[in-house]
CSV table of N, CA and C in Angstrom, one decimal:
chain,number,residue,atom,x,y,z
A,1317,MET,N,17.9,-130.7,128.0
A,1317,MET,CA,17.5,-131.9,129.1
A,1317,MET,C,16.5,-131.3,129.7
A,1318,SER,N,15.5,-132.5,130.4
A,1318,SER,CA,14.1,-132.7,129.8
A,1318,SER,C,14.5,-131.7,131.7
A,1319,PRO,N,13.0,-131.4,131.9
A,1319,PRO,CA,12.4,-130.7,132.6
A,1319,PRO,C,12.9,-131.8,134.3
A,1320,ARG,N,12.7,-133.0,134.3
A,1320,ARG,CA,13.0,-133.6,135.4
A,1320,ARG,C,14.6,-133.4,136.4
A,1321,VAL,N,14.6,-134.1,134.9
A,1321,VAL,CA,16.8,-133.8,135.9
A,1321,VAL,C,17.2,-132.2,136.1
A,1322,THR,N,17.3,-131.4,135.4
A,1322,THR,CA,16.9,-130.0,135.7
A,1322,THR,C,17.1,-130.2,136.5
A,1323,LEU,N,15.2,-130.5,137.5
A,1323,LEU,CA,14.7,-130.4,138.6
A,1323,LEU,C,16.4,-130.7,139.7
A,1324,SER,N,16.3,-132.0,139.5
A,1324,SER,CA,17.1,-132.5,139.9
A,1324,SER,C,18.2,-132.6,140.4
A,1325,VAL,N,18.7,-131.7,139.5
A,1325,VAL,CA,19.8,-131.0,139.3
A,1325,VAL,C,20.0,-129.6,140.5
A,1326,ALA,N,19.2,-129.0,140.8
A,1326,ALA,CA,18.8,-128.1,141.0
A,1326,ALA,C,18.6,-128.0,142.4
A,1327,ALA,N,17.8,-128.7,142.7
A,1327,ALA,CA,17.6,-129.7,144.5
A,1327,ALA,C,18.6,-130.5,145.0
A,1328,GLY,N,20.0,-130.6,144.4
A,1328,GLY,CA,20.9,-131.4,144.5
A,1328,GLY,C,22.0,-129.9,144.3
A,1329,THR,N,21.5,-128.6,143.7
A,1329,THR,CA,22.2,-127.6,144.7
A,1329,THR,C,22.3,-127.0,145.5
A,1330,LEU,N,20.6,-127.5,145.6
A,1330,LEU,CA,20.3,-126.4,147.3
A,1330,LEU,C,20.9,-126.9,148.3
A,1331,VAL,N,20.5,-128.8,148.1
A,1331,VAL,CA,20.9,-129.5,149.1
A,1331,VAL,C,23.2,-129.4,149.4
A,1332,LEU,N,23.5,-129.9,148.6
A,1332,LEU,CA,24.6,-128.7,149.0
A,1332,LEU,C,24.7,-127.8,149.2
A,1333,ALA,N,24.7,-126.6,148.8
A,1333,ALA,CA,24.2,-124.9,149.7
A,1333,ALA,C,23.8,-125.8,150.8
A,1334,ALA,N,23.0,-126.1,151.1
A,1334,ALA,CA,22.7,-126.3,152.3
A,1334,ALA,C,23.4,-127.2,153.0
A,1335,GLY,N,23.8,-127.9,152.6
A,1335,GLY,CA,25.1,-128.6,153.8
A,1335,GLY,C,26.0,-127.9,154.1
A,1336,ALA,N,26.5,-127.0,153.4
A,1336,ALA,CA,27.1,-126.4,153.0
A,1336,ALA,C,27.2,-125.2,155.2
A,1337,GLY,N,26.4,-124.4,154.0
A,1337,GLY,CA,25.8,-123.4,155.6
A,1337,GLY,C,26.5,-123.6,156.6
A,1338,ALA,N,25.2,-124.4,156.9
A,1338,ALA,CA,25.5,-125.8,158.5
A,1338,ALA,C,26.7,-125.7,158.3
A,1339,PHE,N,27.7,-126.0,157.3
A,1339,PHE,CA,28.4,-126.7,158.2
A,1339,PHE,C,29.6,-126.0,159.0
A,1340,ALA,N,29.4,-124.7,157.5
A,1340,ALA,CA,30.1,-123.3,158.1
A,1340,ALA,C,30.0,-122.8,159.4
A,1341,LEU,N,28.2,-122.8,160.0
A,1341,LEU,CA,28.4,-122.6,160.7
A,1341,LEU,C,28.8,-123.7,161.8
A,1342,ALA,N,28.4,-124.3,161.7
A,1342,ALA,CA,28.6,-125.0,163.0
A,1342,ALA,C,30.3,-124.5,163.3
A,1343,TYR,N,31.0,-125.0,162.1
A,1343,TYR,CA,32.2,-124.8,162.5
A,1343,TYR,C,32.8,-122.7,163.3
A,1344,ALA,N,31.7,-122.1,162.4
A,1344,ALA,CA,31.6,-121.6,163.4
A,1344,ALA,C,31.7,-120.9,164.8
A,1345,ASP,N,30.7,-122.3,165.1
A,1345,ASP,CA,30.7,-122.0,166.7
A,1345,ASP,C,31.8,-123.0,167.2
A,1346,GLU,N,32.2,-123.7,166.8
A,1346,GLU,CA,33.5,-124.1,167.7
A,1346,GLU,C,35.0,-124.0,167.4
A,1347,GLN,N,34.6,-122.3,167.1
A,1347,GLN,CA,36.1,-121.5,167.2
A,1347,GLN,C,36.1,-121.1,168.9
A,1348,PRO,N,38.1,-121.2,169.4
A,1348,PRO,CA,38.2,-120.4,169.9
A,1348,PRO,C,38.0,-119.4,171.0
A,1349,PRO,N,38.2,-118.7,171.3
A,1349,PRO,CA,37.6,-117.7,171.9
A,1349,PRO,C,38.6,-116.6,171.4
A,1350,ALA,N,39.0,-115.3,170.8
A,1350,ALA,CA,39.9,-114.7,170.3
A,1350,ALA,C,39.7,-113.1,170.9
A,1351,LEU,N,41.3,-112.8,171.4
A,1351,LEU,CA,41.6,-111.6,171.8
A,1351,LEU,C,41.8,-110.4,170.8
A,1352,SER,N,41.7,-109.3,171.6
A,1352,SER,CA,41.7,-108.0,170.7
A,1352,SER,C,42.5,-106.7,171.3
A,1353,ASP,N,42.6,-105.7,170.2
A,1353,ASP,CA,42.7,-105.0,171.0
A,1353,ASP,C,43.1,-105.2,173.2
A,1354,SER,N,44.5,-105.8,173.3
A,1354,SER,CA,45.1,-106.0,174.5
A,1354,SER,C,46.2,-104.8,174.7
A,1355,VAL,N,45.7,-104.3,176.4
A,1355,VAL,CA,46.6,-103.2,176.9
A,1355,VAL,C,46.8,-103.5,177.8
A,1356,ALA,N,48.5,-103.6,178.7
A,1356,ALA,CA,49.0,-103.0,180.1
A,1356,ALA,C,49.1,-101.7,180.2
A,1357,ARG,N,48.3,-101.6,181.2
A,1357,ARG,CA,49.5,-99.7,181.6
A,1357,ARG,C,50.2,-100.5,183.2
A,1358,TYR,N,51.3,-99.9,183.2
A,1358,TYR,CA,51.8,-100.0,184.7
A,1358,TYR,C,52.0,-98.6,185.2
A,1359,THR,N,52.2,-98.3,186.7
A,1359,THR,CA,51.0,-97.3,187.3
A,1359,THR,C,52.5,-97.6,188.1
A,1360,ALA,N,53.5,-97.2,188.7
A,1360,ALA,CA,55.0,-97.6,189.7
A,1360,ALA,C,53.6,-96.9,191.3
A,1361,PRO,N,53.9,-97.4,191.8
A,1361,PRO,CA,53.4,-96.5,192.9
A,1361,PRO,C,54.6,-95.7,193.5
A,1362,ARG,N,54.5,-94.2,194.4
A,1362,ARG,CA,55.0,-93.1,195.3
A,1362,ARG,C,54.4,-93.2,196.5
A,1363,ALA,N,55.8,-92.4,197.3
A,1363,ALA,CA,55.4,-91.5,198.5
A,1363,ALA,C,54.4,-91.3,198.6
A,1364,ASP,N,54.0,-90.6,198.5
A,1364,ASP,CA,52.0,-91.1,198.4
A,1364,ASP,C,50.8,-91.2,198.3
A,1365,ARG,N,50.8,-92.8,197.1
A,1365,ARG,CA,49.7,-93.5,196.6
A,1365,ARG,C,50.8,-94.8,196.3
A,1366,ASP,N,49.6,-95.6,195.9
A,1366,ASP,CA,50.2,-96.7,195.4
A,1366,ASP,C,49.7,-96.5,194.2
A,1367,GLY,N,50.7,-97.7,193.3
A,1367,GLY,CA,50.2,-97.7,192.4
A,1367,GLY,C,49.6,-98.8,191.6
A,1368,SER,N,49.5,-99.6,189.8
A,1368,SER,CA,48.8,-100.4,189.8
A,1368,SER,C,48.9,-100.7,188.9
A,1369,LEU,N,48.3,-101.8,188.4
A,1369,LEU,CA,48.5,-102.9,186.8
A,1369,LEU,C,47.3,-103.0,186.7
A,1370,THR,N,46.8,-102.7,185.5
A,1370,THR,CA,46.0,-102.8,184.8
A,1370,THR,C,45.7,-102.7,183.8
A,1371,PHE,N,45.0,-104.4,182.9
A,1371,PHE,CA,45.3,-105.1,181.5
A,1371,PHE,C,43.9,-105.7,181.3
A,1372,THR,N,43.6,-104.6,179.7
A,1372,THR,CA,42.4,-104.8,179.5
A,1372,THR,C,42.8,-105.8,177.8
A,1373,THR,N,41.0,-106.3,177.0
A,1373,THR,CA,41.6,-106.9,176.0
A,1373,THR,C,39.6,-108.0,176.3
A,1374,ASP,N,40.0,-107.1,174.6
A,1374,ASP,CA,38.4,-107.5,174.2
A,1374,ASP,C,38.0,-109.4,174.3
A,1375,VAL,N,37.5,-109.5,174.1
A,1375,VAL,CA,37.5,-111.2,173.7
A,1375,VAL,C,36.2,-111.6,172.9
A,1376,THR,N,36.2,-112.1,172.1
A,1376,THR,CA,35.1,-113.3,171.7
A,1376,THR,C,34.5,-114.0,171.1
A,1377,ALA,N,33.8,-114.7,171.2
A,1377,ALA,CA,32.8,-116.2,171.1
A,1377,ALA,C,32.6,-116.7,171.3
A,1378,SER,N,32.2,-116.6,170.0
A,1378,SER,CA,30.0,-116.9,170.2
A,1378,SER,C,29.7,-117.4,170.8
A,1379,SER,N,30.1,-118.8,171.4
A,1379,SER,CA,29.1,-118.9,172.7
A,1379,SER,C,29.1,-118.5,174.1
A,1380,GLY,N,29.8,-117.5,174.1
A,1380,GLY,CA,30.1,-116.5,175.3
A,1380,GLY,C,31.1,-116.9,175.7
A,1381,VAL,N,31.6,-115.8,176.7
A,1381,VAL,CA,32.7,-115.3,177.8
A,1381,VAL,C,32.9,-116.3,179.3
A,1382,LYS,N,33.2,-118.3,179.1
A,1382,LYS,CA,33.5,-118.0,180.1
A,1382,LYS,C,33.7,-117.3,181.5
A,1383,ASN,N,35.7,-117.0,181.4
A,1383,ASN,CA,36.3,-116.6,181.9
A,1383,ASN,C,37.5,-116.5,181.4
A,1384,VAL,N,38.5,-114.7,182.3
A,1384,VAL,CA,39.2,-114.8,181.3
A,1384,VAL,C,40.0,-114.6,183.1
A,1385,LYS,N,41.6,-116.0,182.5
A,1385,LYS,CA,42.4,-115.7,183.5
A,1385,LYS,C,43.1,-114.8,182.9
A,1386,VAL,N,43.7,-114.1,184.4
A,1386,VAL,CA,45.6,-112.8,183.5
A,1386,VAL,C,46.4,-113.6,184.6
A,1387,LEU,N,47.7,-113.1,184.3
A,1387,LEU,CA,49.3,-113.3,185.0
A,1387,LEU,C,50.1,-112.6,184.1
A,1388,ALA,N,50.8,-111.6,185.2
A,1388,ALA,CA,52.0,-110.6,185.1
A,1388,ALA,C,53.7,-111.6,185.2
A,1389,TRP,N,54.1,-111.4,184.1
A,1389,TRP,CA,55.1,-112.6,185.2
A,1389,TRP,C,57.1,-111.9,184.4
A,1390,PRO,N,57.7,-111.7,184.7
A,1390,PRO,CA,58.8,-111.2,184.0
A,1390,PRO,C,59.8,-111.8,182.9
A,1391,GLU,N,59.8,-110.8,182.2
A,1391,GLU,CA,60.4,-111.4,181.7
A,1391,GLU,C,61.7,-112.7,181.9
A,1392,ASN,N,62.7,-111.8,183.0
A,1392,ASN,CA,63.9,-112.5,183.0
A,1392,ASN,C,63.5,-113.3,184.6
A,1393,SER,N,62.5,-114.3,183.9
A,1393,SER,CA,62.7,-115.6,185.3
A,1393,SER,C,62.2,-116.9,184.1
A,1394,SER,N,61.7,-117.6,185.0
A,1394,SER,CA,62.3,-119.0,184.7
A,1394,SER,C,60.7,-119.2,183.8
A,1395,LEU,N,60.0,-118.8,183.7
A,1395,LEU,CA,59.0,-119.0,182.9
A,1395,LEU,C,59.2,-117.6,181.7
A,1396,ALA,N,60.2,-117.6,181.6
A,1396,ALA,CA,60.4,-116.8,179.3
A,1396,ALA,C,60.9,-118.2,179.5
A,1397,GLN,N,61.5,-119.2,179.9
A,1397,GLN,CA,62.4,-120.1,178.8
A,1397,GLN,C,61.1,-120.9,179.1
A,1398,ARG,N,59.8,-121.4,179.8
A,1398,ARG,CA,58.1,-122.4,179.2
A,1398,ARG,C,57.5,-121.5,178.8
A,1399,LYS,N,58.0,-120.0,179.3
A,1399,LYS,CA,55.8,-119.5,178.8
A,1399,LYS,C,54.8,-120.0,179.6
A,1400,PRO,N,54.3,-119.5,180.1
A,1400,PRO,CA,53.0,-119.6,181.1
A,1400,PRO,C,52.3,-121.1,180.6
A,1401,THR,N,51.7,-122.2,181.2
A,1401,THR,CA,51.0,-123.1,180.2
A,1401,THR,C,49.3,-122.9,180.9
A,1402,ALA,N,48.2,-123.8,180.4
A,1402,ALA,CA,47.5,-123.6,180.7
A,1402,ALA,C,47.2,-124.3,181.7
A,1403,LYS,N,48.1,-124.7,182.7
A,1403,LYS,CA,48.2,-125.9,183.9
A,1403,LYS,C,48.8,-124.6,185.0
A,1404,ASP,N,49.7,-123.6,184.8
A,1404,ASP,CA,49.8,-122.7,184.7
A,1404,ASP,C,48.9,-121.4,185.8
A,1405,MET,N,48.0,-121.0,184.5
A,1405,MET,CA,47.0,-120.6,184.0
A,1405,MET,C,45.5,-120.2,185.5
A,1406,SER,N,45.9,-121.8,185.6
A,1406,SER,CA,44.3,-122.7,186.7
A,1406,SER,C,44.6,-122.0,187.5
A,1407,ALA,N,45.5,-121.4,188.4
A,1407,ALA,CA,45.0,-121.3,190.1
A,1407,ALA,C,45.2,-119.5,190.0
A,1408,VAL,N,45.0,-118.4,188.7
A,1408,VAL,CA,45.9,-117.1,188.8
A,1408,VAL,C,44.4,-116.6,189.3
A,1409,GLU,N,45.0,-115.8,189.1
A,1409,GLU,CA,43.6,-114.4,189.3
A,1409,GLU,C,42.3,-113.8,187.7
A,1410,SER,N,41.6,-114.3,187.6
A,1410,SER,CA,40.5,-114.0,187.0
A,1410,SER,C,40.3,-111.7,186.5
A,1411,ALA,N,39.8,-111.6,184.9
A,1411,ALA,CA,40.0,-110.7,185.2
A,1411,ALA,C,38.2,-110.6,185.0
A,1412,THR,N,37.7,-108.5,185.3
A,1412,THR,CA,35.9,-108.9,184.7
A,1412,THR,C,35.4,-108.5,184.0
A,1413,CYS,N,35.2,-109.4,183.3
A,1413,CYS,CA,34.2,-108.6,181.8
A,1413,CYS,C,32.5,-108.9,181.4
A,1414,GLU,N,32.8,-107.7,181.4
A,1414,GLU,CA,31.2,-107.2,180.5
A,1414,GLU,C,31.1,-107.2,179.1
A,1415,PRO,N,29.8,-108.0,178.8
A,1415,PRO,CA,29.4,-108.1,177.3
A,1415,PRO,C,29.7,-106.3,176.7
A,1416,SER,N,30.3,-106.3,175.6
A,1416,SER,CA,30.1,-105.0,175.1
A,1416,SER,C,28.5,-105.4,174.1
A,1417,ASP,N,28.8,-106.7,173.6
A,1417,ASP,CA,28.2,-106.4,172.3
A,1417,ASP,C,28.3,-108.8,172.5
A,1418,ASP,N,27.2,-108.8,171.0
A,1418,ASP,CA,25.5,-110.0,171.1
A,1418,ASP,C,27.5,-110.9,171.5
A,1419,ASP,N,28.6,-111.8,171.0
A,1419,ASP,CA,30.0,-112.0,171.4
A,1419,ASP,C,31.0,-111.8,172.0
A,1420,THR,N,31.7,-111.1,172.6
A,1420,THR,CA,32.4,-110.0,172.6
A,1420,THR,C,32.1,-109.7,174.3
A,1421,ALA,N,33.1,-109.6,175.0
A,1421,ALA,CA,33.1,-108.8,176.5
A,1421,ALA,C,34.6,-108.3,176.5
A,1422,ARG,N,34.5,-106.5,177.1
A,1422,ARG,CA,36.0,-106.1,177.4
A,1422,ARG,C,36.2,-107.2,178.7
A,1423,CYS,N,37.4,-107.9,178.8
A,1423,CYS,CA,37.7,-107.8,180.3
A,1423,CYS,C,39.0,-107.2,181.4
A,1424,THR,N,38.3,-106.9,182.1
A,1424,THR,CA,39.9,-106.0,182.7
A,1424,THR,C,39.7,-106.6,183.9
A,1425,TYR,N,41.5,-106.3,183.7
A,1425,TYR,CA,42.4,-106.9,185.0
A,1425,TYR,C,42.8,-105.7,185.9
A,1426,THR,N,42.6,-105.6,187.5
A,1426,THR,CA,42.9,-104.0,188.2
A,1426,THR,C,44.1,-104.7,189.0
A,1427,VAL,N,45.3,-104.5,189.3
A,1427,VAL,CA,45.9,-104.6,191.2
A,1427,VAL,C,46.3,-103.6,191.9
A,1428,PRO,N,46.8,-102.7,192.3
A,1428,PRO,CA,47.5,-102.2,193.3
A,1428,PRO,C,48.5,-103.0,193.6
A,1429,VAL,N,49.2,-101.5,193.7
A,1429,VAL,CA,50.6,-102.1,193.0
A,1429,VAL,C,51.6,-101.3,194.5
A,1430,THR,N,51.7,-101.9,195.9
A,1430,THR,CA,52.3,-100.7,196.8
A,1430,THR,C,53.7,-100.3,196.9
A,1431,ALA,N,54.8,-99.6,197.5
A,1431,ALA,CA,55.7,-99.8,197.2
A,1431,ALA,C,56.4,-101.4,197.8
A,1432,THR,N,56.6,-101.6,198.5
A,1432,THR,CA,56.0,-103.4,199.1
A,1432,THR,C,56.1,-104.2,198.0
A,1433,ASP,N,55.7,-104.0,197.5
A,1433,ASP,CA,55.4,-105.0,196.3
A,1433,ASP,C,56.3,-104.4,194.5
A,1434,ALA,N,56.9,-102.9,194.8
A,1434,ALA,CA,57.4,-102.6,193.6
A,1434,ALA,C,58.7,-103.0,193.8
A,1435,ASP,N,59.0,-102.7,195.5
A,1435,ASP,CA,60.7,-103.1,195.8
A,1435,ASP,C,60.6,-104.6,195.9
A,1436,ALA,N,60.5,-105.8,195.6
A,1436,ALA,CA,60.0,-107.0,195.5
A,1436,ALA,C,60.3,-107.6,194.4
A,1437,SER,N,59.9,-106.6,193.3
A,1437,SER,CA,59.5,-107.3,191.8
A,1437,SER,C,61.1,-106.9,191.2
A,1438,PRO,N,61.3,-107.5,190.8
A,1438,PRO,CA,62.6,-106.8,189.4
A,1438,PRO,C,62.3,-106.1,188.4
A,1439,SER,N,63.0,-105.5,187.7
A,1439,SER,CA,63.0,-104.3,187.0
A,1439,SER,C,62.7,-105.3,185.9
A,1440,GLY,N,62.4,-104.7,184.4
A,1440,GLY,CA,62.2,-104.5,183.4
A,1440,GLY,C,61.1,-105.1,182.4
A,1441,ARG,N,61.6,-105.0,181.5
A,1441,ARG,CA,60.0,-106.1,180.7
A,1441,ARG,C,58.8,-107.0,181.4
A,1442,TRP,N,58.3,-107.1,181.1
A,1442,TRP,CA,57.2,-107.6,182.4
A,1442,TRP,C,56.6,-108.2,181.3
A,1443,HIS,N,55.5,-109.3,181.1
A,1443,HIS,CA,55.0,-110.0,180.0
A,1443,HIS,C,53.3,-110.4,180.6
A,1444,ILE,N,52.5,-109.8,180.3
A,1444,ILE,CA,51.0,-110.3,180.6
A,1444,ILE,C,50.9,-111.4,180.2
A,1445,ALA,N,50.0,-113.0,180.6
A,1445,ALA,CA,49.8,-114.1,180.0
A,1445,ALA,C,48.2,-114.4,180.0
A,1446,VAL,N,47.1,-115.4,179.3
A,1446,VAL,CA,45.7,-114.5,179.7
A,1446,VAL,C,45.5,-116.0,178.4
A,1447,LEU,N,44.5,-116.5,179.7
A,1447,LEU,CA,43.4,-117.9,179.2
A,1447,LEU,C,41.7,-117.8,178.7
A,1448,ALA,N,41.7,-117.5,177.7
A,1448,ALA,CA,40.1,-116.6,178.0
A,1448,ALA,C,39.5,-118.7,177.6
A,1449,THR,N,37.9,-118.4,178.3
A,1449,THR,CA,37.5,-119.5,178.0
A,1449,THR,C,35.9,-119.3,177.0
A,1450,ALA,N,35.4,-120.4,176.7
A,1450,ALA,CA,33.9,-119.4,176.7
A,1450,ALA,C,32.9,-121.0,177.2
A,1451,ASP,N,31.8,-120.0,177.2
A,1451,ASP,CA,31.6,-121.3,177.7
A,1451,ASP,C,31.1,-122.2,177.5
A,1452,ASP,N,31.3,-122.7,175.9
A,1452,ASP,CA,31.3,-123.7,175.3
A,1452,ASP,C,32.7,-124.7,175.8
A,1453,GLY,N,33.2,-124.5,176.7
A,1453,GLY,CA,34.2,-124.8,176.5
A,1453,GLY,C,35.4,-124.5,176.3
A,1454,SER,N,35.6,-123.8,174.7
A,1454,SER,CA,37.1,-124.1,174.4
A,1454,SER,C,38.2,-122.8,175.1
A,1455,SER,N,39.2,-123.2,174.7
A,1455,SER,CA,39.5,-121.6,175.5
A,1455,SER,C,40.9,-121.6,174.3
A,1456,THR,N,41.9,-120.0,174.7
A,1456,THR,CA,42.3,-119.6,174.1
A,1456,THR,C,43.3,-119.5,174.9
A,1457,LEU,N,44.9,-119.9,174.5
A,1457,LEU,CA,46.6,-119.0,175.8
A,1457,LEU,C,46.9,-118.4,175.1
A,1458,ASP,N,47.3,-117.1,175.2
A,1458,ASP,CA,48.4,-115.6,174.2
A,1458,ASP,C,49.3,-116.1,175.7
A,1459,PRO,N,50.3,-116.1,175.4
A,1459,PRO,CA,51.7,-116.5,177.1
A,1459,PRO,C,51.8,-114.8,176.7
A,1460,GLU,N,52.2,-114.2,176.0
A,1460,GLU,CA,52.8,-112.8,175.8
A,1460,GLU,C,51.3,-111.7,175.5
A,1461,ALA,N,50.1,-111.4,176.3
A,1461,ALA,CA,49.2,-110.9,175.8
A,1461,ALA,C,48.9,-109.5,175.2
A,1462,ALA,N,50.2,-109.1,176.2
A,1462,ALA,CA,50.8,-107.4,176.1
A,1462,ALA,C,52.4,-107.4,177.8
A,1463,GLY,N,52.6,-105.9,177.3
A,1463,GLY,CA,53.3,-106.2,177.8
A,1463,GLY,C,53.8,-104.7,179.3
A,1464,PHE,N,54.5,-104.2,179.8
A,1464,PHE,CA,55.1,-103.3,180.1
A,1464,PHE,C,56.5,-103.3,181.0
A,1465,THR,N,56.8,-102.3,181.4
A,1465,THR,CA,58.4,-101.6,181.9
A,1465,THR,C,58.1,-101.7,183.0
A,1466,VAL,N,58.4,-101.8,183.7
A,1466,VAL,CA,58.5,-102.3,185.4
A,1466,VAL,C,60.0,-101.2,185.8
A,1467,GLU,N,60.7,-100.0,186.1
A,1467,GLU,CA,62.0,-99.1,186.3
A,1467,GLU,C,62.3,-98.9,187.5
């Protein structure tokens, strides 16, 4: 093979490799947010104190975490038939998120539970639905990110 052909093949290989790398980087930037380590903790109220519901999750988004919406819903409700949608999640409360590294945030949602709240809530299994939105507008909906039991 002539040196010119060898040089052209090598240059072409570099261009293909660089193009594949750029595609991989662009694809990585377009990934929706990912949820991990999601945990719900429910503490029932007692006569001397309120209870609480606390949900935590780690959200990873290469463009940054814009918002995390959280909805607790009972398994024996109308939502069990159809699961919460992104539209359902638009009006619910947001978690508080603190960065834990360059592209991950630890998000926490806590709400007090009074005796009146507990009495009005159905007993049994509950789920936590989460809608995580990244700064680039991509989002991930997990209708059953975590669960807990109300007795």
